[in-house]
Amino acid sequence: QDSSGVLGAVVVEGELLFYPDSDATHLRKFDAHYIFIHDGGKMEVGTEDAKYTSKIEITMHGDRDGLRMPTYGNKVIGVRNGMLDLHGVDRSHTWTDTAITAPVGQDFIYVLGHVDWVAGETIIIASSDFEASHAEERVLTDAAQETQTIEGESVEVTKLSFAQGLVYEHEAHLETLADGETIWLRAEVG
């Protein structure tokens, strides 16, 4: 693992390039309050021909009341007349939706589709109510592809398991509107 430490403001006017480590499990951490790419600058993580195959965490630091960069705000990667290019390993899905409502305390969720996510990867489960703070982060312990019957239909799903039970319910249900139309309400998972 290597780490930048928490940087204040990173201004990219040339090139800031991140190449993968030869060890696919190597973790690189890049932490900053602000990253501003401008005036022809380029920040690139991997390339289209040479994907970033090890692990990288880019974390933006700050809080809602912190110092704001004009136009862009705080805790931000801003790009103006520049380029931000991220190329990781090709994935079947970067996000999907819950397939079945997951109640509080449950240590797994079902998501739509057969995703290629694996144990050790971190997922985010979005809030499915009016409180954005009800989103949850979990590290996968298993991912198993299955077929479930949902509302009378056979649906391809993936069961994502994790060690810690859910603190909030994450919904997946059919809602009937006043005009009789039905829509699915589901939490996003990425």
Phi, psi and omega in degrees: 000140170226154187218145178280344194076171182275114179269152179287281180232128177251117179253119183254109176248344175251240179232136172241108187245137176241120178253146181291152174282155179293338176270114184298340180268355181298136180248125174251132179244130178234115186239133179204160172277321182217141168232125181234117181253119182205175175055045179084004180291160181216130171245123186227128175246106187069175176229170179300323180273334181233085183299153176282109188257348173266193185256141176220138173240119174252114185243128177263131184252153178139182177219173186305326184262009182287173178302134183252139173280129181309138180074323188260332181095205180241166178054059194218150163255109181257139179230124176219116183055041179214193183217134172245119186230117182240123180229103177254188178297138178298135181234152177292323182216138169260339175205161177205197180235158172297143179263326183223141179304132179253115183282164175305136177092341181292140182255028174201161172223156172256132177241155180290138175088165175265099181270156182260029179283150186228164178305140180098341179276153181260135176242158173242130176251115183291157174294144175244017174235201185269005179253107181300332181290356179273008172290149182227146177249134179219149174262127183290137172256341179195153174219115185236128179280137183215176170237131179237155173264118181234122182051041176080001180247145176280122187232133174284128181224168170235131176270117180257118182254151179211163186285325185260130178294159181289142177272332182233155174284142177236114192276157168204097180210159179272126181250134177260124181277169182303326181275005179092349178291148178245144176222152176274135171249117185220150174276140176279147179226131181219000000 
